[in-house]
Each structure stands twice: as structure tokens, then as C-alpha cells.
XYZ file of C-alpha atoms in Angstrom:
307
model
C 117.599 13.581 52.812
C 118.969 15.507 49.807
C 116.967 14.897 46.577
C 119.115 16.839 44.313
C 122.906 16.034 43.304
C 125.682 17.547 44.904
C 127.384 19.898 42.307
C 131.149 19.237 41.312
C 133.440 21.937 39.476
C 132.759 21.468 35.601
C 135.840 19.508 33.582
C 136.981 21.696 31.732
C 139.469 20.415 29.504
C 136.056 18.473 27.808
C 134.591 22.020 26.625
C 137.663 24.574 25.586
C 140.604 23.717 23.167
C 144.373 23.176 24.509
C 144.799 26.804 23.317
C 141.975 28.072 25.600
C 143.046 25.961 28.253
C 146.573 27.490 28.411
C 144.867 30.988 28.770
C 142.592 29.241 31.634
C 145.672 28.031 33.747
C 147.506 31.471 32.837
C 145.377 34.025 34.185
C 144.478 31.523 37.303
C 148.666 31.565 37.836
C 148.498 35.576 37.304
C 145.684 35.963 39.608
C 147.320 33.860 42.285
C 150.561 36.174 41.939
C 148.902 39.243 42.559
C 150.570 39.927 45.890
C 153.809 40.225 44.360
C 152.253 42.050 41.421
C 149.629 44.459 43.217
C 150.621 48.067 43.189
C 148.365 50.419 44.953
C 151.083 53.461 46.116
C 148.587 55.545 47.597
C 149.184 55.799 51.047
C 145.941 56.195 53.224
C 145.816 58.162 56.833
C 144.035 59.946 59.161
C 141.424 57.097 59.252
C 140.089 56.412 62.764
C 140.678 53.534 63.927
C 137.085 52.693 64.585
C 135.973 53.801 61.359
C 138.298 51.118 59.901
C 135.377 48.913 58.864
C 133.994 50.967 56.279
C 136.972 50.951 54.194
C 136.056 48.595 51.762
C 133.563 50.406 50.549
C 135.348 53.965 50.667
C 138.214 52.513 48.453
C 137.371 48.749 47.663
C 136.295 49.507 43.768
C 139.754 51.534 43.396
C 140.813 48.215 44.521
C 139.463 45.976 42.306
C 140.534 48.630 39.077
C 144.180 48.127 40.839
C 143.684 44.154 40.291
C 142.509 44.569 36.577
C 145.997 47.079 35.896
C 147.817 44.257 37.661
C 146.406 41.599 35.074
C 146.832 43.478 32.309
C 150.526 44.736 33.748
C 151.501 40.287 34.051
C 150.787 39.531 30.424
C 153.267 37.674 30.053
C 152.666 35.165 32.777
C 148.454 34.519 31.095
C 150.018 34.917 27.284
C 153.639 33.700 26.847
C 153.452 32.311 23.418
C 151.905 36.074 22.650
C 147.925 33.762 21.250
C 145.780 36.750 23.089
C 147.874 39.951 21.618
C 144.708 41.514 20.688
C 142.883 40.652 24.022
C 142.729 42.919 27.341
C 141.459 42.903 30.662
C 138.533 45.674 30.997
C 136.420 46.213 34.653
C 132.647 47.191 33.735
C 131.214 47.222 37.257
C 127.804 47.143 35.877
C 127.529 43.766 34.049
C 128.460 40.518 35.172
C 131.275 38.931 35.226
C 132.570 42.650 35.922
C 136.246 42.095 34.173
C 136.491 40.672 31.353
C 139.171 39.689 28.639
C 138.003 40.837 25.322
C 138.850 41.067 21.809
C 137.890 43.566 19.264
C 137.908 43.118 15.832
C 135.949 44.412 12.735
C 133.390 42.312 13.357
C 132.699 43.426 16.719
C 133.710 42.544 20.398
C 134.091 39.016 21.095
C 134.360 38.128 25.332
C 136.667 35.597 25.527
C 136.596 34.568 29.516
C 135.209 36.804 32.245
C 136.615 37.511 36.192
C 133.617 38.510 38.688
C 135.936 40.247 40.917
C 135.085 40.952 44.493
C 137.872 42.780 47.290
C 137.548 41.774 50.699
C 139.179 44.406 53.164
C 140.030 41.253 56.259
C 139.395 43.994 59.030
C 135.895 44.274 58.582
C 134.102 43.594 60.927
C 131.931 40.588 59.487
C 135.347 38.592 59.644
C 134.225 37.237 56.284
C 133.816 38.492 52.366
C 130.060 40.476 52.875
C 129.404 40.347 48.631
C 126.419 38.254 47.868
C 126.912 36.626 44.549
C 123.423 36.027 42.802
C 124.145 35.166 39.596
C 122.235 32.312 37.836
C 124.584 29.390 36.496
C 123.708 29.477 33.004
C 125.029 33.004 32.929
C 128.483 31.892 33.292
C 130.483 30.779 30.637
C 132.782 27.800 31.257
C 136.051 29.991 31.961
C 134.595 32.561 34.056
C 135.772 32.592 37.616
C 134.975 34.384 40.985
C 137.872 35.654 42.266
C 137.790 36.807 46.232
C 140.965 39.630 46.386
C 141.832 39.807 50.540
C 143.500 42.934 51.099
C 144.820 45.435 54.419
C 146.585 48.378 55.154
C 150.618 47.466 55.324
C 150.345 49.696 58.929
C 147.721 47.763 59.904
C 145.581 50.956 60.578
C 146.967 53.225 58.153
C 150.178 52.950 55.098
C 149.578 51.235 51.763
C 147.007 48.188 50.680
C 148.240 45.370 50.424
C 146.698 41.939 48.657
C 146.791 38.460 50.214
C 146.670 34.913 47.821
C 143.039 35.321 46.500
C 140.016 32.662 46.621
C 139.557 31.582 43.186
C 136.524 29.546 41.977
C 134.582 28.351 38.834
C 131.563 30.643 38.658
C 128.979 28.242 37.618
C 130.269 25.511 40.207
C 129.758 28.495 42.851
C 126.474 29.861 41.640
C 125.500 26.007 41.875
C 126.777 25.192 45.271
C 124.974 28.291 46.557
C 121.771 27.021 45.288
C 122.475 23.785 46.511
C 122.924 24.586 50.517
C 119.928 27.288 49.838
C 117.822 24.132 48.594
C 119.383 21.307 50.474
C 121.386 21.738 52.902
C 120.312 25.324 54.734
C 118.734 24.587 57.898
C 114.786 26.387 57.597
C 111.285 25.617 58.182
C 110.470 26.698 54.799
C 108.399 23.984 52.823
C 109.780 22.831 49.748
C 108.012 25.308 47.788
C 109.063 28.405 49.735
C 112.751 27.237 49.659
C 112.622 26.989 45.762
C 114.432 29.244 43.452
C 113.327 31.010 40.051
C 115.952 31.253 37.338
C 115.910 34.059 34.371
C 114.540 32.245 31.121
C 116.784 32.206 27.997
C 119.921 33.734 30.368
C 123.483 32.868 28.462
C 126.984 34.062 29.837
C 128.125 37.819 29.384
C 124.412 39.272 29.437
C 123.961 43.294 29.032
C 123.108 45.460 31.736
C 119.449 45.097 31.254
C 119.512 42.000 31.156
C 118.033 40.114 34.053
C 120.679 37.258 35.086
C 120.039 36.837 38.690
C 118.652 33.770 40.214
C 116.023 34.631 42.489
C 115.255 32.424 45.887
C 110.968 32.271 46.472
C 111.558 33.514 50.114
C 114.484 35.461 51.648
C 113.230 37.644 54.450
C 116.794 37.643 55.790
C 118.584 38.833 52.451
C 120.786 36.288 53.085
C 120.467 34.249 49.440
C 123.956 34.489 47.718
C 126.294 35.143 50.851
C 129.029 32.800 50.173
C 130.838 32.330 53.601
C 127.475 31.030 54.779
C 127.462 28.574 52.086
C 129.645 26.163 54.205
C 131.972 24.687 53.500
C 132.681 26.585 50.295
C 135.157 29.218 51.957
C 135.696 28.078 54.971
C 138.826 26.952 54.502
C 140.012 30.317 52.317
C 138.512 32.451 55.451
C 140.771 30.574 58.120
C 143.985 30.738 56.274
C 143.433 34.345 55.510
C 142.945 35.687 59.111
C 145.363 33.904 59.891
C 148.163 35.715 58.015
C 150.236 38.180 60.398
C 150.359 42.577 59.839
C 153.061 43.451 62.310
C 153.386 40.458 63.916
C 150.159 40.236 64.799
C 147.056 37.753 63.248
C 144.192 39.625 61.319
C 142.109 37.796 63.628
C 143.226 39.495 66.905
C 143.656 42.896 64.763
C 139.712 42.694 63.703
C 138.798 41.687 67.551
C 140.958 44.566 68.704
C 139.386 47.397 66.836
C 135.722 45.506 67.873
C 136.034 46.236 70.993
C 137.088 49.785 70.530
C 134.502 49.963 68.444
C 131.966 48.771 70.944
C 133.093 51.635 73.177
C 134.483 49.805 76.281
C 136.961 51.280 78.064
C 140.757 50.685 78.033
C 141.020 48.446 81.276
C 138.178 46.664 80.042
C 139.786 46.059 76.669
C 142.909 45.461 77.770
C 141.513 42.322 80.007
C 139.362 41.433 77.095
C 142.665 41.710 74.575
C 144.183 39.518 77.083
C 141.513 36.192 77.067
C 141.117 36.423 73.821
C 144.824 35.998 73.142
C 145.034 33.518 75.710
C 142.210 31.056 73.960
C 143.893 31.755 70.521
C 147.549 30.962 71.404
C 146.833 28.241 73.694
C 149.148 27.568 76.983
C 152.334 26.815 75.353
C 152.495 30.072 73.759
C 152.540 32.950 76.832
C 155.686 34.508 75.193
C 154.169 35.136 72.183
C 150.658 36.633 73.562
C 152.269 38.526 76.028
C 154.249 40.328 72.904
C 151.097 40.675 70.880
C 149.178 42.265 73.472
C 152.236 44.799 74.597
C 152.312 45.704 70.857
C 148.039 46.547 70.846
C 148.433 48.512 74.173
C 150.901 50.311 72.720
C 148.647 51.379 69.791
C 146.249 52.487 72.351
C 148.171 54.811 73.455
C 149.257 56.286 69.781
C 145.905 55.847 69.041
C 144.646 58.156 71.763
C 141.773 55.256 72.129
């Protein structure tokens, strides 16, 4: 049985001013209008298909710097009664949270909330966000957020990214959960010593580079401490919804098990009868129409694939 409370998002109209507040609900309301406000027109080709998975990395931090133009760009949707003129959205990839809104002044530079920002190309292979987010609570300031950007290729395999409705979070409530299913919930045969975690002493939110702000778990032979999907149920629900969105008529899903199995190096009878099950199980019975025209529209880019 659990010894230690569940954790619930922190309230935050108790700790920030109306004024802050307003900014709070504004750049959440930018953030979830980013697919109408993304602009990345930089076509990318000549990508094999099977070396779609590694795309993320290849062009996922030009991503994220696309996300922080976009914020900046939808001003007036975060600032309409112009309180934050002086403030602006900066990505410092080093430091966490990695974008942050900050004001300058004579004084010096004052953070006023902070975005750890993490892309998540939905063909990869994982089928899930692969970041691990290790961050101790007390690092994170009351507004920060993690924000999970979903993004593909408008061709599917090739053409312009694209953004789907993000996965937005506080930070501390998901640095907390996480240590709560690593301490609580995970299923291990640690002891209770061995599943403990060690927290940075005197950490406080926006910390410099060298500044050690990571929580750190007593024993993770896996490297698994601070992958979110596992954290269940946390994005569970965010993860479904998102594969399930359509490129060409045709789930993200079925697209990620498709260029698996290429990937795998079967051949094309093989995948074709594989292509074929799978669609089956995921359409169900009453839907033969439809999987019948998904899977004539993947054979189809086997052939202009050349795969």
C-alpha cells in the first residue's frame, strides 16, 4: 500500500496575482493554438523512408526554436491588455525550463514564467515522446509548464512539419507524479531504500547551467527514471488521441506500423499481409471499406517508394 500522498496539480490562483494569472491562461491558450500558428516552410525530402525515425533528432531542436518564434509571433493572444511589453520568449537549450519569458531592465533580468519544451516527431518508432524529464520539483517555479509539441511531415514521408494540439502540464505536478509511480506505484523488487530518490539541496526555479537541479533515483540500471509515457496514466490519454489523428487519410498509428515493418526488412508480400491484420484489428469488422482504402493507399507508397 502507498505510504506517500498522491500529488495533485498546484492551485494556482492561491500563489500569483490576477495579473500573473491572465499571462498564465494566455500563453496556455497560445500554446494550444500553435497548429494554426506554427510556421516551419522548409520543405524536407529525399529522406528514406526507413530512416524516418531519426528525424526528431536531425531537425527536432529547429523545431522547438520554430515553437518559441510562434509564441513570440501570437503576442497578442498571451498579452492583450499590452502588461508584458517588455517581456519575450527566449529558448536556452542548456538550462531548465529551456524557454523562458523574461524581462530586462536596469536592474538586471528578471524570469517571469518558464516553458520546458520538448517536440515529439509521432512516427518514431517508440510510438511515444522518448525525452526523460528529470528535473527536481523545487526547481520549478509555480508557472512553469512542460509542454509536449507532436509534430509530422504534411506528406507523411516527406513535405513540410506540421504541429498537432500539444500536451501541456504543470512542471512541478509532473516532476512529482514521476517520483510518485518511481516510489509507489512502479512495479520492482527494489527495497524501499533502493527505490528512493536524492534531491539537489538548496535547488530554486530557473537555476544556471552549473547548477545541479536534477533529481536523482538510488537505482536505475534501466535508465528508465524520468520517461513520462511510462509514468501511467500521466499521458496516456495525450498519446492515444495523438496517433490517432489522420496524414492522408491514414492514422499515425498504422503510418508508424507501416514504416516498422519496412524497417524490420520483411519483404513486400509479407508486409502487405501484415499491413492487412493489423488494419483489420484496428478498424474492427464494420469498417472493411475503410481498411481496404487505407491499405490500397500504403501499397501504393510501396511502389513510389521503391520499398
Amino acid at each position: 500500500m502507498s505510504s506517500a500522498l498522491e500529488p495533485s496539480p498546484a492551485y494556482l490562483p492561491a500563489l500569483i496575482d490576477k495579473t500573473s494569472m491572465d499571462l498564465y491562461n494566455g500563453v496556455l491558450a497560445a500554446l494550444m493554438a500553435l497548429p494554426a500558428s506554427f510556421s516551419f516552410p522548409h520543405p524536407i525530402s529525399g529522406v528514406r523512408a526507413t530512416d524516418l525515425f531519426n528525424l526528431n533528432s536531425l531537425i527536432g531542436a529547429a523545431i522547438e526554436d520554430q515553437v518559441v518564434e510562434a509564441l513570440n509571433r501570437s503576442r497578442s493572444v498571451w498579452d492583450p491588455d499590452h502588461n508584458w511589453d517588455e517581456c519575450v520568449f527566449e529558448r536556452r537549450s542548456q538550462s531548465f525550463p529551456d524557454v523562458r519569458l523574461v524581462r530586462r531592465a536596469l536592474a538586471g533580468e528578471e524570469v517571469v514564467l518558464g516553458i520546458e519544451l520538448k517536440g515529439w516527431y509521432t512516427l518514431s518508432k517508440e510510438r511515444v515522446p522518448s525525452f526523460r524529464y528529470q528535473v527536481a520539483p523545487n526547481a520549478c517555479a509555480p508557472m512553469d509548464v512542460l509542454c509536449v509539441v507532436p509534430w509530422y511531415l504534411d506528406n507523411a514521408v516527406s513535405g513540410e512539419a506540421k504541429v498537432l494540439t500539444p500536451w501541456i502540464v504543470q512542471a512541478r505536478y509532473a516532476a512529482e507524479w514521476r517520483d510518485y509511480w518511481w516510489t509507489e506505484l512502479r512495479t520492482s523488487k527494489d527495497d524501499e531504500i533502493r527505490k528512493g530518490i536524492d534531491y539537489p539541496t538548496n535547488v530554486k526555479p530557473y537555476p544556471s547551467k552549473s547548477e545541479m537541479a536534477h533529481a536523482v533515483p538510488r537505482n536505475d540500471s534501466g535508465g528508465n527514471f524520468g520517461r513520462l509515457p511510462r509514468c501511467r496514466p500521466l499521458m496516456d490519454a495525450f498519446i492515444q488521441e495523438t496517433l490517432a489523428e489522420e496524414v492522408l487519410g491514414i492514422a499515425l498509428a498504422d503510418w508508424v506500423s507501416f514504416i516498422a515493418l519496412h524497417t524490420d526488412g520483411a519483404d513486400a508480400e509479407i508486409i502487405t499481409r501484415e499491413l492487412a491484420r493489423k488494419l483489420a484489428e484496428r478498424q474492427g469488422a464494420t469498417s472493411d471499406l475503410k481498411a481496404e482504402r487505407a491499405l490500397a493507399l500504403l501499397k501504393e507508397l510501396v511502389d513510389v517508394l521503391g520499398l
